[in-house]
Amino acid sequence: MDPFNIVIRRAGKQIGLNIHPKDDVGYMVLFEGSLVGEVFLDDTGKVWGALTARELLAGTYPNYPCDESVDCEGLLQEQEMITMIGHAIATTMGMSAAN
């Protein structure tokens, strides 16, 4: 599946994220070319997990973690943001939880 873009709002500011589907449930999240982490959705589009770039780098991911900018820092550590990102992915992918 091809990468796609989503836009979320954080602290009143629009943030564009690039999403790279990894497999049937994982979606790598990038901000301005830097890895933010990965969000995991079930087949209905509900978020069941998320890992930050720092957690993922222990695995086989490339070493381009999110910087410490205000826009990027903690994006996948805040449940509200994880839910918002998951909903935007599910909507784009046409999953039933987004409808």
JSON list of C-alpha atoms in Angstrom, two decimals:
[
{"chain": "A", "resi": 1, "resn": "MET", "atom": "CA", "xyz": [0.00, 0.00, 0.00]},
{"chain": "A", "resi": 2, "resn": "ASP", "atom": "CA", "xyz": [1.23, 3.49, -0.83]},
{"chain": "A", "resi": 3, "resn": "PRO", "atom": "CA", "xyz": [2.07, 6.15, 1.78]},
{"chain": "A", "resi": 4, "resn": "PHE", "atom": "CA", "xyz": [-0.47, 8.93, 2.30]},
{"chain": "A", "resi": 5, "resn": "ASN", "atom": "CA", "xyz": [-0.78, 12.18, 4.23]},
{"chain": "A", "resi": 6, "resn": "ILE", "atom": "CA", "xyz": [-3.10, 13.21, 7.04]},
{"chain": "A", "resi": 7, "resn": "VAL", "atom": "CA", "xyz": [-3.58, 16.49, 8.89]},
{"chain": "A", "resi": 8, "resn": "ILE", "atom": "CA", "xyz": [-4.32, 16.71, 12.61]},
{"chain": "A", "resi": 9, "resn": "ARG", "atom": "CA", "xyz": [-4.70, 19.64, 15.00]},
{"chain": "A", "resi": 10, "resn": "ARG", "atom": "CA", "xyz": [-2.54, 20.03, 18.07]},
{"chain": "A", "resi": 11, "resn": "ALA", "atom": "CA", "xyz": [-2.69, 23.07, 20.34]},
{"chain": "A", "resi": 12, "resn": "GLY", "atom": "CA", "xyz": [-4.71, 24.90, 17.68]},
{"chain": "A", "resi": 13, "resn": "LYS", "atom": "CA", "xyz": [-2.11, 24.27, 14.98]},
{"chain": "A", "resi": 14, "resn": "GLN", "atom": "CA", "xyz": [-2.44, 22.03, 11.91]},
{"chain": "A", "resi": 15, "resn": "ILE", "atom": "CA", "xyz": [0.24, 19.36, 11.65]},
{"chain": "A", "resi": 16, "resn": "GLY", "atom": "CA", "xyz": [0.80, 17.35, 8.48]},
{"chain": "A", "resi": 17, "resn": "LEU", "atom": "CA", "xyz": [1.89, 13.75, 8.95]},
{"chain": "A", "resi": 18, "resn": "ASN", "atom": "CA", "xyz": [3.03, 11.21, 6.39]},
{"chain": "A", "resi": 19, "resn": "ILE", "atom": "CA", "xyz": [1.68, 7.70, 6.97]},
{"chain": "A", "resi": 20, "resn": "HIS", "atom": "CA", "xyz": [3.43, 4.57, 5.68]},
{"chain": "A", "resi": 21, "resn": "PRO", "atom": "CA", "xyz": [1.33, 1.41, 5.97]},
{"chain": "A", "resi": 22, "resn": "LYS", "atom": "CA", "xyz": [3.68, -1.28, 7.26]},
{"chain": "A", "resi": 23, "resn": "ASP", "atom": "CA", "xyz": [1.46, -4.35, 7.24]},
{"chain": "A", "resi": 24, "resn": "ASP", "atom": "CA", "xyz": [-2.20, -5.11, 7.86]},
{"chain": "A", "resi": 25, "resn": "VAL", "atom": "CA", "xyz": [-2.26, -3.33, 11.23]},
{"chain": "A", "resi": 26, "resn": "GLY", "atom": "CA", "xyz": [0.80, -1.08, 11.53]},
{"chain": "A", "resi": 27, "resn": "TYR", "atom": "CA", "xyz": [1.17, 2.47, 10.24]},
{"chain": "A", "resi": 28, "resn": "MET", "atom": "CA", "xyz": [4.50, 4.28, 10.50]},
{"chain": "A", "resi": 29, "resn": "VAL", "atom": "CA", "xyz": [4.00, 7.98, 11.31]},
{"chain": "A", "resi": 30, "resn": "LEU", "atom": "CA", "xyz": [6.48, 10.56, 10.01]},
{"chain": "A", "resi": 31, "resn": "PHE", "atom": "CA", "xyz": [6.64, 14.30, 10.62]},
{"chain": "A", "resi": 32, "resn": "GLU", "atom": "CA", "xyz": [8.73, 16.34, 8.18]},
{"chain": "A", "resi": 33, "resn": "GLY", "atom": "CA", "xyz": [10.68, 13.21, 7.21]},
{"chain": "A", "resi": 34, "resn": "SER", "atom": "CA", "xyz": [11.38, 12.14, 10.79]},
{"chain": "A", "resi": 35, "resn": "LEU", "atom": "CA", "xyz": [9.99, 8.98, 12.31]},
{"chain": "A", "resi": 36, "resn": "VAL", "atom": "CA", "xyz": [7.49, 9.74, 15.07]},
{"chain": "A", "resi": 37, "resn": "GLY", "atom": "CA", "xyz": [6.50, 6.13, 15.73]},
{"chain": "A", "resi": 38, "resn": "GLU", "atom": "CA", "xyz": [3.94, 3.56, 14.72]},
{"chain": "A", "resi": 39, "resn": "VAL", "atom": "CA", "xyz": [0.20, 3.30, 15.34]},
{"chain": "A", "resi": 40, "resn": "PHE", "atom": "CA", "xyz": [-1.60, -0.04, 15.29]},
{"chain": "A", "resi": 41, "resn": "LEU", "atom": "CA", "xyz": [-5.25, -0.35, 14.24]},
{"chain": "A", "resi": 42, "resn": "ASP", "atom": "CA", "xyz": [-7.57, -3.33, 14.26]},
{"chain": "A", "resi": 43, "resn": "ASP", "atom": "CA", "xyz": [-9.60, -4.18, 11.17]},
{"chain": "A", "resi": 44, "resn": "THR", "atom": "CA", "xyz": [-12.42, -1.87, 12.31]},
{"chain": "A", "resi": 45, "resn": "GLY", "atom": "CA", "xyz": [-10.06, 1.12, 12.54]},
{"chain": "A", "resi": 46, "resn": "LYS", "atom": "CA", "xyz": [-9.75, 1.29, 16.33]},
{"chain": "A", "resi": 47, "resn": "VAL", "atom": "CA", "xyz": [-6.34, 2.02, 17.81]},
{"chain": "A", "resi": 48, "resn": "TRP", "atom": "CA", "xyz": [-5.03, -0.88, 19.89]},
{"chain": "A", "resi": 49, "resn": "GLY", "atom": "CA", "xyz": [-1.47, 0.34, 20.38]},
{"chain": "A", "resi": 50, "resn": "ALA", "atom": "CA", "xyz": [1.24, 2.83, 19.56]},
{"chain": "A", "resi": 51, "resn": "LEU", "atom": "CA", "xyz": [5.03, 2.95, 19.88]},
{"chain": "A", "resi": 52, "resn": "THR", "atom": "CA", "xyz": [7.23, 6.02, 19.82]},
{"chain": "A", "resi": 53, "resn": "ALA", "atom": "CA", "xyz": [10.27, 6.27, 17.54]},
{"chain": "A", "resi": 54, "resn": "ARG", "atom": "CA", "xyz": [12.55, 5.69, 20.51]},
{"chain": "A", "resi": 55, "resn": "GLU", "atom": "CA", "xyz": [10.75, 2.44, 21.31]},
{"chain": "A", "resi": 56, "resn": "LEU", "atom": "CA", "xyz": [10.85, 1.33, 17.68]},
{"chain": "A", "resi": 57, "resn": "LEU", "atom": "CA", "xyz": [14.52, 2.05, 17.17]},
{"chain": "A", "resi": 58, "resn": "ALA", "atom": "CA", "xyz": [15.34, -0.91, 19.39]},
{"chain": "A", "resi": 59, "resn": "GLY", "atom": "CA", "xyz": [14.13, -2.97, 16.41]},
{"chain": "A", "resi": 60, "resn": "THR", "atom": "CA", "xyz": [15.00, -2.84, 12.74]},
{"chain": "A", "resi": 61, "resn": "TYR", "atom": "CA", "xyz": [13.86, 0.69, 11.91]},
{"chain": "A", "resi": 62, "resn": "PRO", "atom": "CA", "xyz": [16.07, 3.31, 10.25]},
{"chain": "A", "resi": 63, "resn": "ASN", "atom": "CA", "xyz": [17.71, 5.80, 12.59]},
{"chain": "A", "resi": 64, "resn": "TYR", "atom": "CA", "xyz": [15.76, 8.96, 11.84]},
{"chain": "A", "resi": 65, "resn": "PRO", "atom": "CA", "xyz": [13.76, 9.63, 14.99]},
{"chain": "A", "resi": 66, "resn": "CYS", "atom": "CA", "xyz": [11.52, 12.60, 15.54]},
{"chain": "A", "resi": 67, "resn": "ASP", "atom": "CA", "xyz": [13.33, 15.72, 16.65]},
{"chain": "A", "resi": 68, "resn": "GLU", "atom": "CA", "xyz": [12.45, 17.48, 19.88]},
{"chain": "A", "resi": 69, "resn": "SER", "atom": "CA", "xyz": [10.42, 20.28, 18.28]},
{"chain": "A", "resi": 70, "resn": "VAL", "atom": "CA", "xyz": [7.17, 21.34, 19.92]},
{"chain": "A", "resi": 71, "resn": "ASP", "atom": "CA", "xyz": [5.15, 19.91, 17.00]},
{"chain": "A", "resi": 72, "resn": "CYS", "atom": "CA", "xyz": [6.81, 16.52, 17.06]},
{"chain": "A", "resi": 73, "resn": "GLU", "atom": "CA", "xyz": [7.77, 15.88, 20.67]},
{"chain": "A", "resi": 74, "resn": "GLY", "atom": "CA", "xyz": [5.43, 13.53, 22.49]},
{"chain": "A", "resi": 75, "resn": "LEU", "atom": "CA", "xyz": [3.04, 13.13, 19.57]},
{"chain": "A", "resi": 76, "resn": "LEU", "atom": "CA", "xyz": [2.60, 9.40, 20.24]},
{"chain": "A", "resi": 77, "resn": "GLN", "atom": "CA", "xyz": [2.77, 9.75, 24.01]},
{"chain": "A", "resi": 78, "resn": "GLU", "atom": "CA", "xyz": [-0.49, 11.69, 24.32]},
{"chain": "A", "resi": 79, "resn": "GLN", "atom": "CA", "xyz": [-3.58, 9.45, 24.14]},
{"chain": "A", "resi": 80, "resn": "GLU", "atom": "CA", "xyz": [-5.64, 12.24, 22.55]},
{"chain": "A", "resi": 81, "resn": "MET", "atom": "CA", "xyz": [-3.11, 12.56, 19.71]},
{"chain": "A", "resi": 82, "resn": "ILE", "atom": "CA", "xyz": [-2.89, 8.77, 19.22]},
{"chain": "A", "resi": 83, "resn": "THR", "atom": "CA", "xyz": [-6.68, 8.60, 18.95]},
{"chain": "A", "resi": 84, "resn": "MET", "atom": "CA", "xyz": [-6.78, 11.55, 16.54]},
{"chain": "A", "resi": 85, "resn": "ILE", "atom": "CA", "xyz": [-4.05, 10.04, 14.33]},
{"chain": "A", "resi": 86, "resn": "GLY", "atom": "CA", "xyz": [-5.77, 6.64, 14.40]},
{"chain": "A", "resi": 87, "resn": "HIS", "atom": "CA", "xyz": [-9.10, 8.17, 13.41]},
{"chain": "A", "resi": 88, "resn": "ALA", "atom": "CA", "xyz": [-7.51, 10.09, 10.51]},
{"chain": "A", "resi": 89, "resn": "ILE", "atom": "CA", "xyz": [-5.81, 6.89, 9.29]},
{"chain": "A", "resi": 90, "resn": "ALA", "atom": "CA", "xyz": [-9.03, 4.88, 9.61]},
{"chain": "A", "resi": 91, "resn": "THR", "atom": "CA", "xyz": [-10.96, 7.56, 7.73]},
{"chain": "A", "resi": 92, "resn": "THR", "atom": "CA", "xyz": [-8.41, 7.60, 4.91]},
{"chain": "A", "resi": 93, "resn": "MET", "atom": "CA", "xyz": [-8.35, 3.80, 4.75]},
{"chain": "A", "resi": 94, "resn": "GLY", "atom": "CA", "xyz": [-12.18, 3.58, 4.72]},
{"chain": "A", "resi": 95, "resn": "MET", "atom": "CA", "xyz": [-12.36, 1.51, 7.91]},
{"chain": "A", "resi": 96, "resn": "SER", "atom": "CA", "xyz": [-15.75, 1.15, 9.60]},
{"chain": "A", "resi": 97, "resn": "ALA", "atom": "CA", "xyz": [-14.79, 2.79, 12.95]},
{"chain": "A", "resi": 98, "resn": "ALA", "atom": "CA", "xyz": [-14.16, 6.04, 11.07]},
{"chain": "A", "resi": 99, "resn": "ASN", "atom": "CA", "xyz": [-17.68, 6.15, 9.69]}
]
